Short mmCIF file of C-alpha atoms and ligand atoms in Angstrom, two decimals:
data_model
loop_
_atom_site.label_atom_id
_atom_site.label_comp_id
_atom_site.label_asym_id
_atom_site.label_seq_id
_atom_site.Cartn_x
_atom_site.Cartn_y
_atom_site.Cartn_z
CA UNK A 1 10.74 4.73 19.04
CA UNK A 2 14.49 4.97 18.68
CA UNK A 3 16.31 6.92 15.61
CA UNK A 4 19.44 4.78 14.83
CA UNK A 5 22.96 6.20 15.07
CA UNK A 6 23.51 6.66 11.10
CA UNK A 7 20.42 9.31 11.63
CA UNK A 8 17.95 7.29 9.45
CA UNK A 9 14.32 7.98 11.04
CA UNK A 10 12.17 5.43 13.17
CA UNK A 11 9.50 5.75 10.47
CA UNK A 12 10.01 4.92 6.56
CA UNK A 13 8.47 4.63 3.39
CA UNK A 14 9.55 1.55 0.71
CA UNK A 15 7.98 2.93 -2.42
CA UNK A 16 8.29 6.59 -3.52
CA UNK A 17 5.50 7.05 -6.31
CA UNK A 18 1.86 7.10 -5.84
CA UNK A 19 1.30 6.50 -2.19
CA UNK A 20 4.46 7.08 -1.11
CA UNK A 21 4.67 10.43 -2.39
CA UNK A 22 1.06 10.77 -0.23
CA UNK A 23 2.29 9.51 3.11
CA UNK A 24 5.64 11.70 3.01
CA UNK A 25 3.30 14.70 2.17
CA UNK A 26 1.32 13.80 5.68
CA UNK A 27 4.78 13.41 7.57
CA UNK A 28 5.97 16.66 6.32
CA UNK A 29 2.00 18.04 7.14
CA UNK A 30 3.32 17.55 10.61
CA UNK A 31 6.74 18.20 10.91
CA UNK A 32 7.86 14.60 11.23
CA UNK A 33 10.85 12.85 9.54
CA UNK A 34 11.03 9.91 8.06
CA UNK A 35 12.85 8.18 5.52
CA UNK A 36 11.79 6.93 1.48
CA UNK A 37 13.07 4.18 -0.41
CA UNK A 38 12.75 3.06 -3.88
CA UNK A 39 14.68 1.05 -6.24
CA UNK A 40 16.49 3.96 -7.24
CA UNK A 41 19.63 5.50 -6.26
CA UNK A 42 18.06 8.00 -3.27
CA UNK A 43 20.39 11.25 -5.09
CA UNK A 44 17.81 10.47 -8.17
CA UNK A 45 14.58 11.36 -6.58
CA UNK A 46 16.27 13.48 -3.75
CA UNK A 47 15.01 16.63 -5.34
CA UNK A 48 11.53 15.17 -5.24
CA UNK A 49 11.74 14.78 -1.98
CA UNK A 50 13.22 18.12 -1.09
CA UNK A 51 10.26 19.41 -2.77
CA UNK A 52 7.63 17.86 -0.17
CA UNK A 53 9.58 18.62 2.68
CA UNK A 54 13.37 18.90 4.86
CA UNK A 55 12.42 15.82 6.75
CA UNK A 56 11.73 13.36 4.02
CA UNK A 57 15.16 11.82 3.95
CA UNK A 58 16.06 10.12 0.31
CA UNK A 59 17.72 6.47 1.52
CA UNK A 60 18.59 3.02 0.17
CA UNK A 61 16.25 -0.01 0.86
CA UNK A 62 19.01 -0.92 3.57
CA UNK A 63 19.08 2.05 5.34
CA UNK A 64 15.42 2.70 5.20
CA UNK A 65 14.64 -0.77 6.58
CA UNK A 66 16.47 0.38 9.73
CA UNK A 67 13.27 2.23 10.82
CA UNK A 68 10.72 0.85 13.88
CA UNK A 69 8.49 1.26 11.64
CA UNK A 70 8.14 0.92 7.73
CA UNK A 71 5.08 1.63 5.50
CA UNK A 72 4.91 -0.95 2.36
CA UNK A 73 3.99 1.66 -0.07
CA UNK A 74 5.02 -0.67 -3.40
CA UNK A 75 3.19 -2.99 -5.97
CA UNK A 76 1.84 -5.81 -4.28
CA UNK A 77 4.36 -8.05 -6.81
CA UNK A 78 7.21 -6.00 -5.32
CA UNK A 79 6.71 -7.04 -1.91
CA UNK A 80 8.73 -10.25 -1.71
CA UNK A 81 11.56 -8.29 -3.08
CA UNK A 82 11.42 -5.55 -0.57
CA UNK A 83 11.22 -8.62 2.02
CA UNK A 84 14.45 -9.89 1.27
CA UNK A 85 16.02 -7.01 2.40
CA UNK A 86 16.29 -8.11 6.19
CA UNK A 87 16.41 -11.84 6.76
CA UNK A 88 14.76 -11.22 10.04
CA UNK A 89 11.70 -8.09 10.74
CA UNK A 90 11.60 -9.09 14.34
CA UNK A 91 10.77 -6.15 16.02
CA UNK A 92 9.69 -4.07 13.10
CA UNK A 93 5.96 -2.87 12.54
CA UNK A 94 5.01 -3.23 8.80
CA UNK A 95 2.04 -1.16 7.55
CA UNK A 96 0.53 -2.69 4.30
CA UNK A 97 -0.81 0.05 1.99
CA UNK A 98 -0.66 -2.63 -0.90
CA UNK A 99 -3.58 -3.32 -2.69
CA UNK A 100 -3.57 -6.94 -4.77
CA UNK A 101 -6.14 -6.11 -6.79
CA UNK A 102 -6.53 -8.08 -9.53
CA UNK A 103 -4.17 -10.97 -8.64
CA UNK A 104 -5.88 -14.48 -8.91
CA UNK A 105 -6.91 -15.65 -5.11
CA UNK A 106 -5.13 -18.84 -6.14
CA UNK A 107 -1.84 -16.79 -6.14
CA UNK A 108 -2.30 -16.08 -2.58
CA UNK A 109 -3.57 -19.43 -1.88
CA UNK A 110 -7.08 -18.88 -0.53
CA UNK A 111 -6.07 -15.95 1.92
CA UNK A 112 -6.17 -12.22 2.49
CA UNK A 113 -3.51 -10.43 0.65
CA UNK A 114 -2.16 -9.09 3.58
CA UNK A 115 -2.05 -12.50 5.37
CA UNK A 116 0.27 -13.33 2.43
CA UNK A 117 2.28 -9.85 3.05
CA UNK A 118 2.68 -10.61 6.66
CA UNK A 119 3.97 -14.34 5.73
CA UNK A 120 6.83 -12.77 3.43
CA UNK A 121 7.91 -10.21 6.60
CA UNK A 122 9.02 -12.76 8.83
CA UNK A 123 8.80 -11.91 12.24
CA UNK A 124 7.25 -8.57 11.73
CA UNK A 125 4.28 -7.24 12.89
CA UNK A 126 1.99 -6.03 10.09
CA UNK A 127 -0.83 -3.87 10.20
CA UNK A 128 -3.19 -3.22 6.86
CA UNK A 129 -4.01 0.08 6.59
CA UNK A 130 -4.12 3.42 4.91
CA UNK A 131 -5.02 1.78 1.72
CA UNK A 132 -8.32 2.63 0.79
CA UNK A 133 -7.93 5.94 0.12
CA UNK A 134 -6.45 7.67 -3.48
CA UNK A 135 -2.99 9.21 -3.35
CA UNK A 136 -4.30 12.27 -4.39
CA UNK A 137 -6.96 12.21 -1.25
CA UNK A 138 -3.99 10.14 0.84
CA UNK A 139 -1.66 13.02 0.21
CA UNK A 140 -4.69 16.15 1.47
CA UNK A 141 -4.63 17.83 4.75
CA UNK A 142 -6.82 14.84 6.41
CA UNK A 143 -8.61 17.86 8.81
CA UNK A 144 -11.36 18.38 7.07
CA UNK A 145 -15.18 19.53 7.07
CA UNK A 146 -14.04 20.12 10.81
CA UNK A 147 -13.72 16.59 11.18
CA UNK A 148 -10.54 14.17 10.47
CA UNK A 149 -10.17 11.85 7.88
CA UNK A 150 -10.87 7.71 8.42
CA UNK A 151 -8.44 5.23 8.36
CA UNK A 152 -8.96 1.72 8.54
CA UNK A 153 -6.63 -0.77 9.97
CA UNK A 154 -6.66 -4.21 10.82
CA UNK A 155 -3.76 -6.18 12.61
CA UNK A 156 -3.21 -9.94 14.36
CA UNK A 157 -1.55 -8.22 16.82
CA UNK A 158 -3.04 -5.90 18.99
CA UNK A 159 -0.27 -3.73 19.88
CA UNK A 160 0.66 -2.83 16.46
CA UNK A 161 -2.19 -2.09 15.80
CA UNK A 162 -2.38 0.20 18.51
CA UNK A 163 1.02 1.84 17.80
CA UNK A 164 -0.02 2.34 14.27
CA UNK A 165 -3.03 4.06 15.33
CA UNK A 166 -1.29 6.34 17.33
CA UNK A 167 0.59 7.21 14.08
CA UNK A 168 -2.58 7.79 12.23
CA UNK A 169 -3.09 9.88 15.63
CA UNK A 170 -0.35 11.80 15.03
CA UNK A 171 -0.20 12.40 10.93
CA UNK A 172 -3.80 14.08 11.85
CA UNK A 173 -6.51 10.70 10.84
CA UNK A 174 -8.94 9.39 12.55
CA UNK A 175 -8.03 5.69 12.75
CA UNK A 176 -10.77 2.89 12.79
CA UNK A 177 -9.38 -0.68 13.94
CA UNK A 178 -11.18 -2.99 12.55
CA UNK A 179 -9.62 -6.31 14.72
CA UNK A 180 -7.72 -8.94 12.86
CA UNK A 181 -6.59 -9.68 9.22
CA UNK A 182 -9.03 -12.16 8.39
CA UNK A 183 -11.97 -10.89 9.84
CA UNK A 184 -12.00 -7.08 9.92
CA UNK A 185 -9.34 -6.65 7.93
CA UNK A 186 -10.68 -8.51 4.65
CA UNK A 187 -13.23 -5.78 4.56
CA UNK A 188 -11.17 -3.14 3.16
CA UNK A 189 -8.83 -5.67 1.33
CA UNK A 190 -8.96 -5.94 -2.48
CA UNK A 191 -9.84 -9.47 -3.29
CA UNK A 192 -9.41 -10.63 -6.97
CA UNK A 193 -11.40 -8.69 -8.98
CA UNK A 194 -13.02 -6.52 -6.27
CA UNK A 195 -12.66 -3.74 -3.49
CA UNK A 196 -13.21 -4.68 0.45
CA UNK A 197 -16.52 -5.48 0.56
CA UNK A 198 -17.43 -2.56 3.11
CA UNK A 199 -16.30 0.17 1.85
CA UNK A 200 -15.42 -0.22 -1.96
CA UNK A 201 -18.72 -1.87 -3.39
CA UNK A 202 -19.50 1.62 -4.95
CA UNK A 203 -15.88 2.75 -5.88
CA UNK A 204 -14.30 2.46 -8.84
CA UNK A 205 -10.82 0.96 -9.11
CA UNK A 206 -7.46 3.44 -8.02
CA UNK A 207 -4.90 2.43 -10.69
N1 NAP B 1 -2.22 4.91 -6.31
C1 NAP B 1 -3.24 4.88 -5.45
O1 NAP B 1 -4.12 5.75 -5.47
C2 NAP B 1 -3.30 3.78 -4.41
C3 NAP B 1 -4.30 3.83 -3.41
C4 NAP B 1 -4.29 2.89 -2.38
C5 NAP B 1 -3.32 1.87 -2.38
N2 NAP B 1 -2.41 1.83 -3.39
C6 NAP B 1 -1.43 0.75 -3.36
O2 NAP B 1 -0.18 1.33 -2.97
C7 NAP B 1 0.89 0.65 -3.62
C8 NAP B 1 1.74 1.66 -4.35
O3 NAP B 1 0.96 2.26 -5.36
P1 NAP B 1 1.53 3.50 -6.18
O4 NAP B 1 0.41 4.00 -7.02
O5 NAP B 1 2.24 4.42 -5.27
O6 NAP B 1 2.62 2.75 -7.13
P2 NAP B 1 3.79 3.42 -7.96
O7 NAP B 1 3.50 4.86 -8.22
O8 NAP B 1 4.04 2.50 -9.11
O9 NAP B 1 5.05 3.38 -6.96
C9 NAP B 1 5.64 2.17 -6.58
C10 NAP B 1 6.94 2.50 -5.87
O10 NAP B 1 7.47 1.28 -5.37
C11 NAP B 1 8.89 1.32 -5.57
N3 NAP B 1 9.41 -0.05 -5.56
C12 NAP B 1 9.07 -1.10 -6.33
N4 NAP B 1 9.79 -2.19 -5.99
C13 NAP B 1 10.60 -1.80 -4.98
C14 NAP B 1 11.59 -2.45 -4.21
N5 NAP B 1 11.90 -3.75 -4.42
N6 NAP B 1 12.26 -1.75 -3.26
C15 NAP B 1 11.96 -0.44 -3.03
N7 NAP B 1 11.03 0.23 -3.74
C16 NAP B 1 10.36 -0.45 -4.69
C17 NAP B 1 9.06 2.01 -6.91
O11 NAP B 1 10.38 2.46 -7.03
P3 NAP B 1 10.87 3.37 -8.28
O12 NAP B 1 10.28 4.75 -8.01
O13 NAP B 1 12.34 3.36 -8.18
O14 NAP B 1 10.30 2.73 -9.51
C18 NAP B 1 8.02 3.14 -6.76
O15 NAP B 1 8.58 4.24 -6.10
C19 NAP B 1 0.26 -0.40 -4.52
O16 NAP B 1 0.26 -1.64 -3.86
C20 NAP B 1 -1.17 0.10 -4.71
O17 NAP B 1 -2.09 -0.94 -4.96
C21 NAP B 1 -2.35 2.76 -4.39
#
């Protein structure tokens, strides 16, 4: 992982609400920097993100899309427009937090949402994950009842997959890879109207 010369971090967060809010909580949990993006002018939520920690670094979409690699922590509607913002993500790792729940299958012609994710990131290498859980669990001390807490993730490509398990590693989760998008991976995906069908029959709907 390399940290660019302008100082922005090799890891970043596009969204700052919710789940973004969550993730910079577990980089901060660990002393790690990395950078947030919203659609917002970074000096508006830079107090925000003083709050969670020093190394949660306030940046434009531009800057923050300089990072190796860049959580997707937005509306799954948003995502096309945060994929404009680089006309190629060759040699970028996207991780998918998005969940399209709710929008028609039809919309995503047929295929898992993060199939349809991966398709707008050209060139990048996306991995689903981290999306199953709350913010409000997402953004806890994952050590806990002497254990760690799961996440799943699911990636076409296997070194991704492996580098963003290392991550999960690292921010203190237990990672569970669960092979590729469309057969693993549709397991924890929302799908129209419902949850992954492993491990969301029983839940309740997030937001
Ligand atoms: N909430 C949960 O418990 C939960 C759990 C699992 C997965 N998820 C998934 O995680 C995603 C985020 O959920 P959330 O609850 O965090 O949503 P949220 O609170 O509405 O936050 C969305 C964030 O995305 C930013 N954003 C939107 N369009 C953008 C763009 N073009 N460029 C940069 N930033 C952009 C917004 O910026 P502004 O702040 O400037 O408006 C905002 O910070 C969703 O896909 C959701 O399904 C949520």
């Amino acid at each position: 992982m390399s940290t660019s010369e302008n100082e922005v971090a090799s890891y970043a967060i596009i969204g700052f609400g919710n789940i973004g809010k969550a993730l910079a909580r577990a980089f901060t949990r660990k002393g790690m920097k990395v950078s947030v993006a919203a659609t917002r002018d970074p000096e508006s939520f830079a107090t925000d993100a003083a709050a969670i920690g020093p190394g949660i670094i306030p940046a434009t979409l531009a800057e923050a899309v300089k990072a190796d690699v860049i959580f997707l922590a937005v509306r799954f509607e948003s995502h096309p427009d945060v994929a404009k913002a680089l006309p190629s993500w060759l040699g970028k790792t996207i991780v998918d937090v998005t969940n399209a729940y709710g929008v028609p299958l039809e919309q995503l012609g047929g295929q898992p949402s993060a199939k349809v994710v991966a398709q707008a990131f050209t060139g990048g290498k996306l991995v689903k994950g981290f999306n199953h859980l709350g913010a409000a669990i997402l953004g806890q001390d994952p050590a806990v009842h002497g254990g760690r807490r799961v996440v799943f993730l699911a990636s076409d490509d296997d070194g991704a997959a492996a580098e963003v398990g290392a991550l999960a590693e690292d921010l203190g989760f237990a990672p569970i890879q669960l092979g590729g998008i469309s057969e693993g991976g549709l397991l924890v995906q929302a799908r129209g109207n419902s949850w992954g069908q492993l491990i969301f029959k029983d839940l309740v709907k997030f937001n």
